[in-house]
Backbone as a chain_set.jsonl record, in Angstrom:
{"seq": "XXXXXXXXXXXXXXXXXXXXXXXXXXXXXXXXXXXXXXXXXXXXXXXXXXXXXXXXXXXXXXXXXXXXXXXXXXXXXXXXXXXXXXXXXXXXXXXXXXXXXXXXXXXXXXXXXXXXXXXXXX", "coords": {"N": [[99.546, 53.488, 98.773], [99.353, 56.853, 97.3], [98.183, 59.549, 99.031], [98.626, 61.687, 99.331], [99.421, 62.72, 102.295], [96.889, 62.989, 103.019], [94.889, 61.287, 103.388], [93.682, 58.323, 105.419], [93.559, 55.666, 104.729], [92.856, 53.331, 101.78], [91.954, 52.156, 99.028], [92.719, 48.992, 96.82], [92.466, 49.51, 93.141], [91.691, 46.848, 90.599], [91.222, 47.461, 87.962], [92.058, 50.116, 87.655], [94.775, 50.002, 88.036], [95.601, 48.172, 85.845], [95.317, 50.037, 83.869], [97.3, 52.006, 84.559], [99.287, 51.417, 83.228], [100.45, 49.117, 85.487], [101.547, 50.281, 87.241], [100.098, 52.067, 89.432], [97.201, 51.419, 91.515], [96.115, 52.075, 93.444], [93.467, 54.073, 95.667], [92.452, 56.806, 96.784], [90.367, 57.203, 100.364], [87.88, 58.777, 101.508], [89.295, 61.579, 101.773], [90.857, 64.264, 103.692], [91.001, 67.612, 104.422], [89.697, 69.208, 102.861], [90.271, 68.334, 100.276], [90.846, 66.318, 97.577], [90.185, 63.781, 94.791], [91.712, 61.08, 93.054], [94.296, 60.478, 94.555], [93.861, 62.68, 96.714], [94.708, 64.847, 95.375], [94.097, 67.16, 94.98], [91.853, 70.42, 95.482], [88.425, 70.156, 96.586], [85.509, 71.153, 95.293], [85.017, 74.661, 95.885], [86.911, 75.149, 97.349], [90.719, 76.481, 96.77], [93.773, 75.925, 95.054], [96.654, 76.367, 97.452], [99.396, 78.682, 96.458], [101.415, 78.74, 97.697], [102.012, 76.556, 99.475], [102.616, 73.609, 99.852], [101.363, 70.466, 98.246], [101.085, 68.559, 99.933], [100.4, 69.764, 102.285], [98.938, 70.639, 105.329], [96.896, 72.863, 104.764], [96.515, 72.93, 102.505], [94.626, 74.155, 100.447], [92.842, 76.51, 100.213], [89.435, 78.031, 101.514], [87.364, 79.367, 99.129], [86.211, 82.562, 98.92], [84.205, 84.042, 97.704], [82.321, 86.68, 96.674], [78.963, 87.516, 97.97], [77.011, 88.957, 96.863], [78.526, 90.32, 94.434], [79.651, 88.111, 93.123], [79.026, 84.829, 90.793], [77.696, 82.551, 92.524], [79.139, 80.481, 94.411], [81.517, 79.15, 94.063], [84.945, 79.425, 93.141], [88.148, 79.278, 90.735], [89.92, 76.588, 90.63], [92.601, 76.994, 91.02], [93.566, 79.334, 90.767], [91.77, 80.602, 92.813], [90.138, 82.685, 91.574], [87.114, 84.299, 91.817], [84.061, 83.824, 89.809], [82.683, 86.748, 88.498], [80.293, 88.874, 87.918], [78.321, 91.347, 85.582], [80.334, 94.089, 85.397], [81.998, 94.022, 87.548], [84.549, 93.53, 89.785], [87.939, 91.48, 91.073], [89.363, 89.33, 92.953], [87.573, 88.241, 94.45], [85.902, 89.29, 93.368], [84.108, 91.785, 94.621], [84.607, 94.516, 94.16], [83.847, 97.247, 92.298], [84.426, 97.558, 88.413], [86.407, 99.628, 86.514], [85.259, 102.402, 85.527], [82.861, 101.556, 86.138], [80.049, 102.318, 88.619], [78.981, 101.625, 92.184], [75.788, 99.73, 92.382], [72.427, 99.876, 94.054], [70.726, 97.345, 93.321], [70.918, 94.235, 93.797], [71.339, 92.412, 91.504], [72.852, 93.324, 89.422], [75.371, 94.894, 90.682], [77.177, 96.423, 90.346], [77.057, 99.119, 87.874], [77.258, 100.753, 84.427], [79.3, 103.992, 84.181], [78.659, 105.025, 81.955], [75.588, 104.977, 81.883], [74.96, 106.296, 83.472], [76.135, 108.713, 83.536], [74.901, 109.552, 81.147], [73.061, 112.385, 79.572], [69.42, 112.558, 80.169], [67.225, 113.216, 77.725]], "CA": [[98.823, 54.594, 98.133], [100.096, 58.172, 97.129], [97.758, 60.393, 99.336], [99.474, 63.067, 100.276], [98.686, 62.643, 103.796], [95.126, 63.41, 103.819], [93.909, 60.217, 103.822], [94.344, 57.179, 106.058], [92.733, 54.732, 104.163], [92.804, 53.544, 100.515], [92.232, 50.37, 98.544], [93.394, 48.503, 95.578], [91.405, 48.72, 92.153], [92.867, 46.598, 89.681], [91.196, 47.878, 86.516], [92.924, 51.601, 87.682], [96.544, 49.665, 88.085], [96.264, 48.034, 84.39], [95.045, 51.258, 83.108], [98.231, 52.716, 84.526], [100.345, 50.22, 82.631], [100.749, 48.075, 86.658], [101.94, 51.758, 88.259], [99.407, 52.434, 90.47], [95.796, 50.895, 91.669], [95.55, 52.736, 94.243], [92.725, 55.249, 95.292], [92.38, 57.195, 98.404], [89.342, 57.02, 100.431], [87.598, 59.764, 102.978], [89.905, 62.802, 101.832], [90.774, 65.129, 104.582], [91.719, 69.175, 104.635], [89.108, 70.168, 101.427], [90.952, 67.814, 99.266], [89.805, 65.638, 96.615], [90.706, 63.247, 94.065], [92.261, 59.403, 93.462], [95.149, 60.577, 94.953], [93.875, 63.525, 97.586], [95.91, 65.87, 94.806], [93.389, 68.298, 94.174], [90.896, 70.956, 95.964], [87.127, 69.96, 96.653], [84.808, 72.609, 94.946], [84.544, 75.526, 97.348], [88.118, 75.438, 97.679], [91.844, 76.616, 95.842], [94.967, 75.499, 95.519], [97.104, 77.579, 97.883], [100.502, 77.963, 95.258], [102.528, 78.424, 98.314], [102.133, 75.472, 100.203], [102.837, 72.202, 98.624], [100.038, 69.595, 98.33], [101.186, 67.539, 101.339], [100.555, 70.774, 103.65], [97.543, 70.494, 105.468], [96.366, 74.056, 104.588], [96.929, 73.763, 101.07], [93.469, 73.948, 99.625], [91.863, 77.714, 100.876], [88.222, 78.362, 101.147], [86.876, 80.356, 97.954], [85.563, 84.133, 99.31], [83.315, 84.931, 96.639], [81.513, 87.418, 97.683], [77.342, 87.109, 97.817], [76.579, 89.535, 95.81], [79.164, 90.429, 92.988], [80.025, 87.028, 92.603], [78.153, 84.099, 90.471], [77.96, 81.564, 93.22], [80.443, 80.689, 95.65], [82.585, 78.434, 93.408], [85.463, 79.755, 92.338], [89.216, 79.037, 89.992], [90.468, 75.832, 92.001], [94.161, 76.919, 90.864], [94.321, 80.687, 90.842], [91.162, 81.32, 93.138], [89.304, 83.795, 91.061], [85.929, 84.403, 91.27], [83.326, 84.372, 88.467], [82.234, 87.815, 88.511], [79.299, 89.674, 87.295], [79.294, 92.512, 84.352], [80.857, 95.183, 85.918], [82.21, 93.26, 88.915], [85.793, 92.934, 89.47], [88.645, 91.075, 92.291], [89.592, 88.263, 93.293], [86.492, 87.937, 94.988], [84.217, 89.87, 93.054], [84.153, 92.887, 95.812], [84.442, 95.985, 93.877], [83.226, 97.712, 90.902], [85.666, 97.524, 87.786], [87.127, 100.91, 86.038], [84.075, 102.858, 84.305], [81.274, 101.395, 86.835], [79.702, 102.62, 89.817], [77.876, 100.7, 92.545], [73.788, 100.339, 92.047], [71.472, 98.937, 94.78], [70.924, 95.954, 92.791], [72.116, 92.578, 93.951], [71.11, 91.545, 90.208], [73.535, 94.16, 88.624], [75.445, 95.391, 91.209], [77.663, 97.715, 89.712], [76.224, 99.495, 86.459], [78.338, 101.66, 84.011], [78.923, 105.538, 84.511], [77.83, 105.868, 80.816], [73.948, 104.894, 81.539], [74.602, 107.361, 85.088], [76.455, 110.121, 83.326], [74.319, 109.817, 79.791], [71.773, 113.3, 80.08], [68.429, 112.168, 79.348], [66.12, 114.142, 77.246]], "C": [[99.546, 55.91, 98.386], [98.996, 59.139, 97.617], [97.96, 61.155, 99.716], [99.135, 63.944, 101.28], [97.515, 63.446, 104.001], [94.584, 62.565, 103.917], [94.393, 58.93, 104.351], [94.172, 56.028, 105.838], [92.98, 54.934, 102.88], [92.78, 52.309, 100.008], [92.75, 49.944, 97.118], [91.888, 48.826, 94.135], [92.102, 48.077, 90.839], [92.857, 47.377, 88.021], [92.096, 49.463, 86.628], [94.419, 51.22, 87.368], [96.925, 48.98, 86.665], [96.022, 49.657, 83.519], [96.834, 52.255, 82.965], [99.378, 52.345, 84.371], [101.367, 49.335, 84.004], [101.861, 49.343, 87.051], [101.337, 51.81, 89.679], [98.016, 51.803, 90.669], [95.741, 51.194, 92.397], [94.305, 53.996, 94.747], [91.906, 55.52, 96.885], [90.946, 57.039, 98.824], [89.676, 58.328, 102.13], [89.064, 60.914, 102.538], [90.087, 64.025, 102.457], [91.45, 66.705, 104.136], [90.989, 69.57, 103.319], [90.23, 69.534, 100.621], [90.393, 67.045, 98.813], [90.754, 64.787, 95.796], [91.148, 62.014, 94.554], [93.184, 59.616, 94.356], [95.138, 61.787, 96.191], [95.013, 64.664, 96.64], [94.873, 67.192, 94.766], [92.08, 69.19, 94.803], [89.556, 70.606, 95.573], [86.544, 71.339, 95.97], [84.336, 73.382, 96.369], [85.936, 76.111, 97.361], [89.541, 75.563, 96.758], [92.961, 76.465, 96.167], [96.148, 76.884, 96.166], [98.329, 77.72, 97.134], [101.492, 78.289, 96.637], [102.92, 77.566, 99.527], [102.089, 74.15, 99.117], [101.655, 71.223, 99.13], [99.886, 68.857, 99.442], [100.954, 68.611, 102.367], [98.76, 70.454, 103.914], [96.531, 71.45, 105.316], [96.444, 74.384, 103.406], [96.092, 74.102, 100.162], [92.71, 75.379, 100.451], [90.273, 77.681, 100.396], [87.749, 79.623, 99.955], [86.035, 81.339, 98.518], [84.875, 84.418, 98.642], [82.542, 85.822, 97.737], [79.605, 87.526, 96.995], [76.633, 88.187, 96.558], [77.15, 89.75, 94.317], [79.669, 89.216, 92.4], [79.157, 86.077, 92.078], [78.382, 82.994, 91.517], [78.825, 81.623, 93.921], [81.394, 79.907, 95.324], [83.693, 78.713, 92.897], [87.064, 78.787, 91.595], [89.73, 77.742, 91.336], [91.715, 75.914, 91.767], [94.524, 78.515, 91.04], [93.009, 81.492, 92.235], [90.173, 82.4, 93.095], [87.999, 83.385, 90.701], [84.962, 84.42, 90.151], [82.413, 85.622, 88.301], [81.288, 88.277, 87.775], [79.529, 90.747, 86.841], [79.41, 93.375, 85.517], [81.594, 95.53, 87.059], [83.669, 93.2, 88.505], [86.586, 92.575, 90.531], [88.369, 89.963, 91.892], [88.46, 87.797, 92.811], [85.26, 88.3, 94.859], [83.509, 91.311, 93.888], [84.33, 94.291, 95.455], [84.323, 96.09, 92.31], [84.776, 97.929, 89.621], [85.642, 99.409, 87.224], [85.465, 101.185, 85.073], [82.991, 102.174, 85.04], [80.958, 101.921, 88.163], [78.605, 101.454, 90.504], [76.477, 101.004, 92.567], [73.869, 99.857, 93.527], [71.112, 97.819, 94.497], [71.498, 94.669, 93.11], [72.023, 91.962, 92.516], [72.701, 91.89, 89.486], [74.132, 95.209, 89.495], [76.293, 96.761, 91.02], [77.13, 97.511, 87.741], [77.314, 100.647, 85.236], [78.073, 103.113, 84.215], [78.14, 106.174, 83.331], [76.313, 105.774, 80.98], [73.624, 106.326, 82.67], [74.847, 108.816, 84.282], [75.66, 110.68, 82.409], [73.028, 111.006, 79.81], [70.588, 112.741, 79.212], [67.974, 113.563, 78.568], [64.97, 114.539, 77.161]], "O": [[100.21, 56.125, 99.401], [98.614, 59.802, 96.653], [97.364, 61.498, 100.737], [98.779, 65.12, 101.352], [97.242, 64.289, 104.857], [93.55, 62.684, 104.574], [95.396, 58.412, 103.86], [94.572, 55.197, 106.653], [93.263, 56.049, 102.442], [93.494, 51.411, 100.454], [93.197, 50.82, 96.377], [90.718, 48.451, 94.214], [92.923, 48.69, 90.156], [93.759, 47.708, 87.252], [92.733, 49.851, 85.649], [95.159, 51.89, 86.647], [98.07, 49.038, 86.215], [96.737, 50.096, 82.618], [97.367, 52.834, 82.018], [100.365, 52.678, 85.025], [102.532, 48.972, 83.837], [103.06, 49.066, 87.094], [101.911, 51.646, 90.756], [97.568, 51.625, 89.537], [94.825, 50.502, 92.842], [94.327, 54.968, 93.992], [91.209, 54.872, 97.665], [90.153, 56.766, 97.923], [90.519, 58.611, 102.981], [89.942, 60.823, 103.395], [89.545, 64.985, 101.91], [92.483, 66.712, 103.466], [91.652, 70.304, 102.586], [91.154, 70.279, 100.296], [89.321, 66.746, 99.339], [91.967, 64.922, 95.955], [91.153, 61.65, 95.73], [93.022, 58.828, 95.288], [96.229, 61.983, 96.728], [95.978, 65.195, 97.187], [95.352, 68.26, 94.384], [91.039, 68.565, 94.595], [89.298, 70.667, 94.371], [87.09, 72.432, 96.124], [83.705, 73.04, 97.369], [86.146, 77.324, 97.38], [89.585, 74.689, 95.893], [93.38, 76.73, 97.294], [96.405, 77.953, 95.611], [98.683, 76.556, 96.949], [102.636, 77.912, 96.381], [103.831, 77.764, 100.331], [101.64, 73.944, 97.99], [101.149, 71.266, 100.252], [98.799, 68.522, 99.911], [101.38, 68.299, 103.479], [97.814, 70.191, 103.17], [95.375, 71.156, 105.621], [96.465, 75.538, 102.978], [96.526, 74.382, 99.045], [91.962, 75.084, 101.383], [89.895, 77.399, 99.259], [87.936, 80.807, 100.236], [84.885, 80.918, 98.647], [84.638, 85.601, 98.889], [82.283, 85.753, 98.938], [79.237, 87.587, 95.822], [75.887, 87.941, 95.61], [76.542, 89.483, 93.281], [80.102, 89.234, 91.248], [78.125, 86.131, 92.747], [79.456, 82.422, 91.335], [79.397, 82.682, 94.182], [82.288, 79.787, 96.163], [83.704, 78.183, 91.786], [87.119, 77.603, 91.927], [89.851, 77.937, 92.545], [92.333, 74.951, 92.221], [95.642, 78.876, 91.408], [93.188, 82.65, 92.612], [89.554, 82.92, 94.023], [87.637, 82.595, 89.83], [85.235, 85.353, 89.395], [81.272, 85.371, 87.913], [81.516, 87.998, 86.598], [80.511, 91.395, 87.203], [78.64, 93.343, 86.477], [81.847, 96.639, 87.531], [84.075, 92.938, 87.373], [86.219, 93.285, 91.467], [87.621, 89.526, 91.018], [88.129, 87.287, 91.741], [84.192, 88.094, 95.436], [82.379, 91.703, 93.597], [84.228, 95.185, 96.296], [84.608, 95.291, 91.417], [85.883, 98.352, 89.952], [84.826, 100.223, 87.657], [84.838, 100.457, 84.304], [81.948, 102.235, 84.389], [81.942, 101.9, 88.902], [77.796, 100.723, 89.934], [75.979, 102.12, 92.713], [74.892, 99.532, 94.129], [71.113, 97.035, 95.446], [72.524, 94.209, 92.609], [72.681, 90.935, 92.352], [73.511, 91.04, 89.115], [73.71, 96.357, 89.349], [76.042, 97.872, 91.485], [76.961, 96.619, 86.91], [78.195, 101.282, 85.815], [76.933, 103.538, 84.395], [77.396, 107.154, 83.327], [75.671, 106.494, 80.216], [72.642, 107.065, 82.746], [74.084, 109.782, 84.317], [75.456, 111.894, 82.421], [71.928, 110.524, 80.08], [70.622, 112.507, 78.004], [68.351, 114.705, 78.832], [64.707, 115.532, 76.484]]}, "num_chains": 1, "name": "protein.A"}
């Protein structure tokens, strides 16, 4: 099996090895370091591929930072890392207000635009 040493264990399945025209039937088992997949190739949700460690590193899968408030959840990009951000939300990690918003009090809507702040009522 091709686990790229995260896992120490792995068994045969045959319907996977005709599938892969008698390549491979292999399929890892118990995936260690936040890795995932038949093959341990690929970050567990939570976690992103680090691009400067190669898949066999044991650090190559980082924990996703979202951050609790500006971010939707704590899931983010499992290849580039990027957060799913909320309107007006911007980073990585979701952590600061984008160009043209200020921060509210709001955990709903945490940053709001300057036009509703600056707009003079009447």
């Amino acid at each position: 099996c091709n686990c790229n040493q995260h896992a120490r264990k792995c068994r045969f399945n045959m319907d996977l090895y005709k599938l892969s025209g008698r390549v491979s039937g292999g399929v890892c088992l118990q995936c260690r370091h936040f890795t995932a997949g038949r093959h341990c190739h690929y970050c567990m949700e939570g976690y992103y591929r680090d691009p400067t460690r190669p898949i066999t590193h044991r650090k190559a899968c980082k924990p996703c930072e979202c951050h609790p408030i500006g971010a939707y959840g704590r899931t983010c990009n499992q290849s580039t890392g990027q957060c799913p951000c909320k309107d007006g939300v911007t980073g990585i990690t979701c952590n600061r207000c984008a160009r043209g918003y200020q921060q509210s009090r709001s955990h709903i809507a945490p940053c709001i635009s300057k036009l509703y702040i600056d707009f003079p009522s009447s």
